[in-house]
Each structure stands twice: as structure tokens, then as C-alpha cells.
PDB file of C-alpha atoms in Angstrom:
ATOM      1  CA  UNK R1305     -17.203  15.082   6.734  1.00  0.00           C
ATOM      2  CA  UNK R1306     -14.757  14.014   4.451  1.00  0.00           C
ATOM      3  CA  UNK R1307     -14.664  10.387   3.741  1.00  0.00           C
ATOM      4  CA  UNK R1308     -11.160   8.329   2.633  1.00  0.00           C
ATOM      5  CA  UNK R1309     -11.191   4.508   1.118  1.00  0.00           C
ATOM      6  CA  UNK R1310      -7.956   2.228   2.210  1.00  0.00           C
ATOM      7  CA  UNK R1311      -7.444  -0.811  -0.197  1.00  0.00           C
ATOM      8  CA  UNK R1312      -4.919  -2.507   1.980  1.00  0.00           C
ATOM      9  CA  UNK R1313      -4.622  -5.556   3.771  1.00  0.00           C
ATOM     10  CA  UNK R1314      -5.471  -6.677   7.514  1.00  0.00           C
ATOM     11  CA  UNK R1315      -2.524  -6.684   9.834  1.00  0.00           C
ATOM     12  CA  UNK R1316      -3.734  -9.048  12.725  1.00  0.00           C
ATOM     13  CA  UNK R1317      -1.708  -7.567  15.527  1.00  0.00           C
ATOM     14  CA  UNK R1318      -2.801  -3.785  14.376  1.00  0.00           C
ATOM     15  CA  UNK R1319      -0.013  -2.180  13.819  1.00  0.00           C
ATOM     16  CA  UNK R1320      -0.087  -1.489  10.373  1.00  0.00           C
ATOM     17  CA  UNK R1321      -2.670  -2.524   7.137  1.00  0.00           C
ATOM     18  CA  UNK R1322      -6.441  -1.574   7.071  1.00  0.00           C
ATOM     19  CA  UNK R1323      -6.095  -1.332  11.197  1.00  0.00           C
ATOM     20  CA  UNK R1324      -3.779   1.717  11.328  1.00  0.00           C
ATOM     21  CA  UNK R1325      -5.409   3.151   8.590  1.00  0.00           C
ATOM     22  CA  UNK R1326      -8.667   3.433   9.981  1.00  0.00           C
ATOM     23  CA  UNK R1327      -7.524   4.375  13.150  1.00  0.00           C
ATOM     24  CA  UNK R1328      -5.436   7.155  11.429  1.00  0.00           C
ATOM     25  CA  UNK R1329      -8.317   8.306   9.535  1.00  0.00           C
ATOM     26  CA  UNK R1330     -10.688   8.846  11.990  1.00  0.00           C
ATOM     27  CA  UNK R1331      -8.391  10.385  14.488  1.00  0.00           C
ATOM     28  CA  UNK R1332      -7.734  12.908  11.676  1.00  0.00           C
ATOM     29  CA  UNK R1333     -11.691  13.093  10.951  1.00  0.00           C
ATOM     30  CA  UNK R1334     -11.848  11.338   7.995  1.00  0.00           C
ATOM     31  CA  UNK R1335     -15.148   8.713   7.606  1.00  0.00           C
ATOM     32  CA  UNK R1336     -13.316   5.635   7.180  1.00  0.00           C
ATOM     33  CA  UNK R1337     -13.870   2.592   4.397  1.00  0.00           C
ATOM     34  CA  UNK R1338     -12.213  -0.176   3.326  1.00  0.00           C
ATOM     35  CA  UNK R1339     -11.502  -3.082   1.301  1.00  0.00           C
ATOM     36  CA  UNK R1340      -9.448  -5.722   2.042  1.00  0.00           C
ATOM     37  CA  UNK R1341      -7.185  -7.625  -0.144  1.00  0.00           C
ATOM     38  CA  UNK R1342      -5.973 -10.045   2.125  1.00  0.00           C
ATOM     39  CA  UNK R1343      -5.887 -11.280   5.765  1.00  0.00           C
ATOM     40  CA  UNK R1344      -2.196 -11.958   7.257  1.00  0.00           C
ATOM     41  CA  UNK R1345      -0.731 -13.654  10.023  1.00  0.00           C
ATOM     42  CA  UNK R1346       1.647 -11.518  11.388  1.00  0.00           C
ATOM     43  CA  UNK R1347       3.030  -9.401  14.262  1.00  0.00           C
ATOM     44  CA  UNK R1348       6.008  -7.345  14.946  1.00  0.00           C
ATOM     45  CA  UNK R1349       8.322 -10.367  13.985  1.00  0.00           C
ATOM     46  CA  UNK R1350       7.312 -11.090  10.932  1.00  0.00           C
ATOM     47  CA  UNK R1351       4.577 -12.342   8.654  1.00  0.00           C
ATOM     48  CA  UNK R1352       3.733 -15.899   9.003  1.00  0.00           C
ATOM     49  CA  UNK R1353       0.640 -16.234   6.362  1.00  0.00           C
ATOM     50  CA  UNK R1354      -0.834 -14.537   4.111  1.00  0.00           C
ATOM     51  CA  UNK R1355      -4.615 -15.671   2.612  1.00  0.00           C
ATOM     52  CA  UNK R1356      -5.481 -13.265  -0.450  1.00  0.00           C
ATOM     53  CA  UNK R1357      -8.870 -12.490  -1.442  1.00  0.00           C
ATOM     54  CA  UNK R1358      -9.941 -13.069  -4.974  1.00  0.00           C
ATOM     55  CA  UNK R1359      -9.385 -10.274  -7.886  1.00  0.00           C
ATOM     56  CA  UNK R1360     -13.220 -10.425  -8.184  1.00  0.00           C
ATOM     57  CA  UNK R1361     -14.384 -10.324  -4.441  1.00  0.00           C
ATOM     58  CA  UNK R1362     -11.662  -7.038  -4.205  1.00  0.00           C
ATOM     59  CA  UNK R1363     -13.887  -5.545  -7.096  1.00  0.00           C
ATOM     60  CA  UNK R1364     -17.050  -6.170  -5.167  1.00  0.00           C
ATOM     61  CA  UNK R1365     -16.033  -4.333  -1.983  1.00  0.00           C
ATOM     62  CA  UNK R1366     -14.713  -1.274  -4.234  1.00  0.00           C
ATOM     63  CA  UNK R1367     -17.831  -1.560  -6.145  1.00  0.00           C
ATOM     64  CA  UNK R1368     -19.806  -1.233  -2.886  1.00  0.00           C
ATOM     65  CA  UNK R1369     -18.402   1.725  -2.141  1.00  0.00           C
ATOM     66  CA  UNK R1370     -17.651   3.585  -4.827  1.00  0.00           C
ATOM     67  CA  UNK R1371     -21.762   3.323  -5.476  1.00  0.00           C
ATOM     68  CA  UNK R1372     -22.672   4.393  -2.228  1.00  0.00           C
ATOM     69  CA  UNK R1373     -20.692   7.043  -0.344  1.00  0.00           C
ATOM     70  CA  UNK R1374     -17.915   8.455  -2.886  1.00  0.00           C
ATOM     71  CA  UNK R1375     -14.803   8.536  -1.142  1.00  0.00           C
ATOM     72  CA  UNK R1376     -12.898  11.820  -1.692  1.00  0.00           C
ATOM     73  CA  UNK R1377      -9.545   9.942  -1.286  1.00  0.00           C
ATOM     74  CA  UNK R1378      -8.007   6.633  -2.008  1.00  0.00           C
ATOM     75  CA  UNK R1379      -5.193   5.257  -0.204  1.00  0.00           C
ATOM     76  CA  UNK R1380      -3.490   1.898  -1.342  1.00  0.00           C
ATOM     77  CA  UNK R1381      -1.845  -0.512   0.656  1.00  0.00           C
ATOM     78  CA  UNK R1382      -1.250  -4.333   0.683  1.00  0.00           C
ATOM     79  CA  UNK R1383      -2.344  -5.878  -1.974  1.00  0.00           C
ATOM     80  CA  UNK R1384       0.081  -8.927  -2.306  1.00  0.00           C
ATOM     81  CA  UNK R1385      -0.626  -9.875  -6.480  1.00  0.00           C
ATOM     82  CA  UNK R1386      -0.319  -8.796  -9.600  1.00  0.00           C
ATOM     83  CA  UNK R1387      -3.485  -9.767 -10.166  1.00  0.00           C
ATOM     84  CA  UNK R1388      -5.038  -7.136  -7.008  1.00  0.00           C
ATOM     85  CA  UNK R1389      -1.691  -4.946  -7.444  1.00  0.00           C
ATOM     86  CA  UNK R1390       0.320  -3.257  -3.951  1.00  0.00           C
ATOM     87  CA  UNK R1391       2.710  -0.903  -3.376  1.00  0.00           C
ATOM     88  CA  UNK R1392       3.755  -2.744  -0.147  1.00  0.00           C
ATOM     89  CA  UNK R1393       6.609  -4.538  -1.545  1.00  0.00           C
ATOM     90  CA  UNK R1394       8.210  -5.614   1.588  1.00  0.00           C
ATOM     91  CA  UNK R1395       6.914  -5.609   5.631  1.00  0.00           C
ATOM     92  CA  UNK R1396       9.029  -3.495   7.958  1.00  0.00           C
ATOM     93  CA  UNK R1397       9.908  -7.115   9.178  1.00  0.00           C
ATOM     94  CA  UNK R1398      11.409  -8.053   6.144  1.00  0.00           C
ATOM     95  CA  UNK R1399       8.847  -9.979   5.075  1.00  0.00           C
ATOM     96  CA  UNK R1400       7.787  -9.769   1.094  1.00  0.00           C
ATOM     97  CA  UNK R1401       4.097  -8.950   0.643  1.00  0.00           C
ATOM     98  CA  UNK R1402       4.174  -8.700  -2.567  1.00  0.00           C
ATOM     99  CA  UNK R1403       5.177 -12.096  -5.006  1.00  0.00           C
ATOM    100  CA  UNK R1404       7.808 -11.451  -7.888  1.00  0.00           C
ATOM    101  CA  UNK R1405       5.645 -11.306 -10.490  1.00  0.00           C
ATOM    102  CA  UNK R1406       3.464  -8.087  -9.084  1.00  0.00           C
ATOM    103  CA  UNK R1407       6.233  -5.807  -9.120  1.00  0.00           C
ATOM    104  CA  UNK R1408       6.786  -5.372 -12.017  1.00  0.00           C
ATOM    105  CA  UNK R1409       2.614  -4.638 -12.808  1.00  0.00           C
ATOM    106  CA  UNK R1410       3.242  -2.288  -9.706  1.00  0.00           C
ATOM    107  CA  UNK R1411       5.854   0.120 -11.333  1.00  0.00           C
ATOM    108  CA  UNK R1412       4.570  -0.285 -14.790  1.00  0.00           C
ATOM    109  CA  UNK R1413       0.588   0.645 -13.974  1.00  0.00           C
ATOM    110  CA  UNK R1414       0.168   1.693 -10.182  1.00  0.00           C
ATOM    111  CA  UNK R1415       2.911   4.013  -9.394  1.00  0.00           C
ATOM    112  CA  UNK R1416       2.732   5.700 -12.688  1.00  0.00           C
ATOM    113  CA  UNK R1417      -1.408   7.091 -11.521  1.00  0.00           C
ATOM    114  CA  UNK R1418      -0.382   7.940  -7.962  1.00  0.00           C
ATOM    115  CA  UNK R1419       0.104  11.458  -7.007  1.00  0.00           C
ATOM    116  CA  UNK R1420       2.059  10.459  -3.203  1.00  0.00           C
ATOM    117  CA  UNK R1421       4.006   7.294  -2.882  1.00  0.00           C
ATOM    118  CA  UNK R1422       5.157   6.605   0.943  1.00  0.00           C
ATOM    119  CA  UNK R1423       8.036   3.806   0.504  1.00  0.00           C
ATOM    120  CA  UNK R1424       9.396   1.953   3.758  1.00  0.00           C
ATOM    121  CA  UNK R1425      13.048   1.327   3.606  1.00  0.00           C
ATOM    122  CA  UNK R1426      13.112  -1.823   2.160  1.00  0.00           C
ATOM    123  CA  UNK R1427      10.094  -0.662  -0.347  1.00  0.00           C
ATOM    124  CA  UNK R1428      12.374   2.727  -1.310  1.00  0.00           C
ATOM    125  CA  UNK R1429      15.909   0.142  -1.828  1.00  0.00           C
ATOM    126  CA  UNK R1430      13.406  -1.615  -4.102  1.00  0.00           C
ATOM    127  CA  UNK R1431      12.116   0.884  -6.493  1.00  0.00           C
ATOM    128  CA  UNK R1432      15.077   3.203  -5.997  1.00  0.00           C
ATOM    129  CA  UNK R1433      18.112   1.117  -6.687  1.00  0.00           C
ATOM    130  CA  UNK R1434      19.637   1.990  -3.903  1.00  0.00           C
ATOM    131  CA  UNK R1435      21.341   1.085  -0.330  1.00  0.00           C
ATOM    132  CA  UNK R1436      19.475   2.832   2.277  1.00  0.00           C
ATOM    133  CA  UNK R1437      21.826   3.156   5.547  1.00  0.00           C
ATOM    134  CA  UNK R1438      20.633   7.124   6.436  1.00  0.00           C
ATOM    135  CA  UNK R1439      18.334   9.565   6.523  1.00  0.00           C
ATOM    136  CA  UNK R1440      20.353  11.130   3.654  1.00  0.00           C
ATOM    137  CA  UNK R1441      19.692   7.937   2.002  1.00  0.00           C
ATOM    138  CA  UNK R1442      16.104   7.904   2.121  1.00  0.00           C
ATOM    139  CA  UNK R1443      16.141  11.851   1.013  1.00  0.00           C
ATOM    140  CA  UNK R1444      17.923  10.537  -2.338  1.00  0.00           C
ATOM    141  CA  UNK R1445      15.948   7.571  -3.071  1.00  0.00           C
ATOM    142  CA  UNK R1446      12.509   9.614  -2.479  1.00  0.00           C
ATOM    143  CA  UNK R1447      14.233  12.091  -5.329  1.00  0.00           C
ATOM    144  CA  UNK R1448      14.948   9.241  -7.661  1.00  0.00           C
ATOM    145  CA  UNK R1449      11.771   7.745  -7.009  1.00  0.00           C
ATOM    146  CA  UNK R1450      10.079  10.793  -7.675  1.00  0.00           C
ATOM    147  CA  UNK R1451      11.823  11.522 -10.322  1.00  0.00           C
ATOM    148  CA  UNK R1452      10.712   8.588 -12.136  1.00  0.00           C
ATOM    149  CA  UNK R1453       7.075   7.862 -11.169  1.00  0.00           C
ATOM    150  CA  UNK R1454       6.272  11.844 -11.385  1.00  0.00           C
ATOM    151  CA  UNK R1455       4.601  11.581  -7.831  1.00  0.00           C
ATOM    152  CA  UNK R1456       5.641  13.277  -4.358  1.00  0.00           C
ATOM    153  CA  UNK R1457       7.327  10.834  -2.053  1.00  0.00           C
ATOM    154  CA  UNK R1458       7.498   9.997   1.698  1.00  0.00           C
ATOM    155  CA  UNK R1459      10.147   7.760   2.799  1.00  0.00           C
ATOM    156  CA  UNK R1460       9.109   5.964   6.008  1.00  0.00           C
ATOM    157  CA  UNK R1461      11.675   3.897   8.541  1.00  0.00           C
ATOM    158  CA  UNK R1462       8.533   1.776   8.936  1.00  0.00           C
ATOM    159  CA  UNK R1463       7.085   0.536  12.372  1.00  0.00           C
TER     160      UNK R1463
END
């Protein structure tokens, strides 16, 4: 069985984090793991709280599993600092996961490794440049993103 790691945060109503990840993983018959980098308060209106776990805990869970089953993919969600690093800039709700000063450690060190980058609209505006109003829109800021992280991109509406 092939087995996938999700670094991502938990979404308490389910509908998106280390929750649909793991359900998305197994439906697809992938051995689920996971660390989490924070726990939110949120639902589909928005993100009320968000309480980060510490750089060194994050290390400990990815430790864990990295020396006992090997995961044969990483996927990389939430993770709201620059000190744990995400590539979820900005909730489909609006809501910024991500503080100011972790984007910048985001484009400069995460995107740069990652061979698929999957954007939501307000994510893609972000590292794109660009107004988003179409799904032409989204098929020119996945080519500019790609273009300049060197990865394949999926542009996502969101929820």
C-alpha cells in the first residue's frame, strides 16, 4: 500500500486541512499520516482562531514518521508561520492563514522544492500578481506561477 504524509493544519468543521486530506487519501488507497501544525476555529464562514503548534513539536511528529513508515509522498498544507512555513496563504473564506512575515520564507524556500503547487483563488492572486475573475484567469496565473517556481500548478476555486 502506498502511504502519503499531510503537514497541514486541522480544519474543525472538516471541510478542508488534515480532515479532507485523510479522507482523500484513503478513499484513493493511500495509508494516511499526519502532522499537524495548528488547530483552527473555523467553518464555512470563516476562521475565528487559530492556535499554532511549536516549530519543535512540528519536528517531532515528522520525526516520528519519517523513522517509522517512510511515506512515499508529502503533501503540505497549513502551516500558518514562517517559522513552520505554508503554502495556504489565504482560506477560501478569506481568511489569512498565513502572517505577513511567512510569505515571503514561503516563495523564497518552499515553493522553489515543490514539484505541484495547487493555489486557491485568493492563494493564485497572491503569488501570481494577478486579478482572478475567470477560469481564463486562473489558467494564466497557474502559467505565471509555474513559470516562476518551476513546478506544475493546479488552480482551485476552493470549497
Amino acid at each position: 500500500m502506498r502511504t502519503a504524509l499531510t503537514i497541514a493544519g486541522s480544519d474543525s468543521s472538516g471541510g478542508a486541512g488534515i480532515q479532507a486530506d485523510i479522507k482523500t487519501m484513503t478513499m484513493n488507497g493511500v495509508f494516511a499520516m499526519s502532522a499537524i501544525t495548528a488547530l483552527t476555529a473555523q467553518n464555512t464562514t470563516g476562521v475565528t482562531g487559530i492556535f499554532e503548534a511549536t516549530p519543535e513539536f512540528l519536528a517531532q511528529e515528522i520525526d516520528a514518521i519519517f523513522t517509522d513508515i517512510y511515506p512515499d509522498a508529502v503533501k503540505i498544507g497549513m502551516v500558518s508561520s514562517a517559522e513552520l512555513m505554508d503554502p495556504v496563504m489565504v482560506a477560501t473564506s478569506g481568511s489569512k492563514l498565513l502572517r505577513d512575515d511567512a510569505v515571503q520564507a514561503l516563495t523564497e524556500k518552499l515553493l522553489p522544492m515543490a514539484e505541484v503547487v495547487t493555489p486557491n483563488i485568493p492563494e493564485a492572486e497572491i503569488l501570481s500578481g494577478m486579478k482572478i475573475t475567470d477560469a481564463a484567469g486562473m489558467e494564466a496565473a497557474a502559467q505565471r506561477i509555474s513559470e516562476k517556481y518551476h513546478c506544475a500548478v493546479l488552480c482551485k476555486g476552493g470549497h
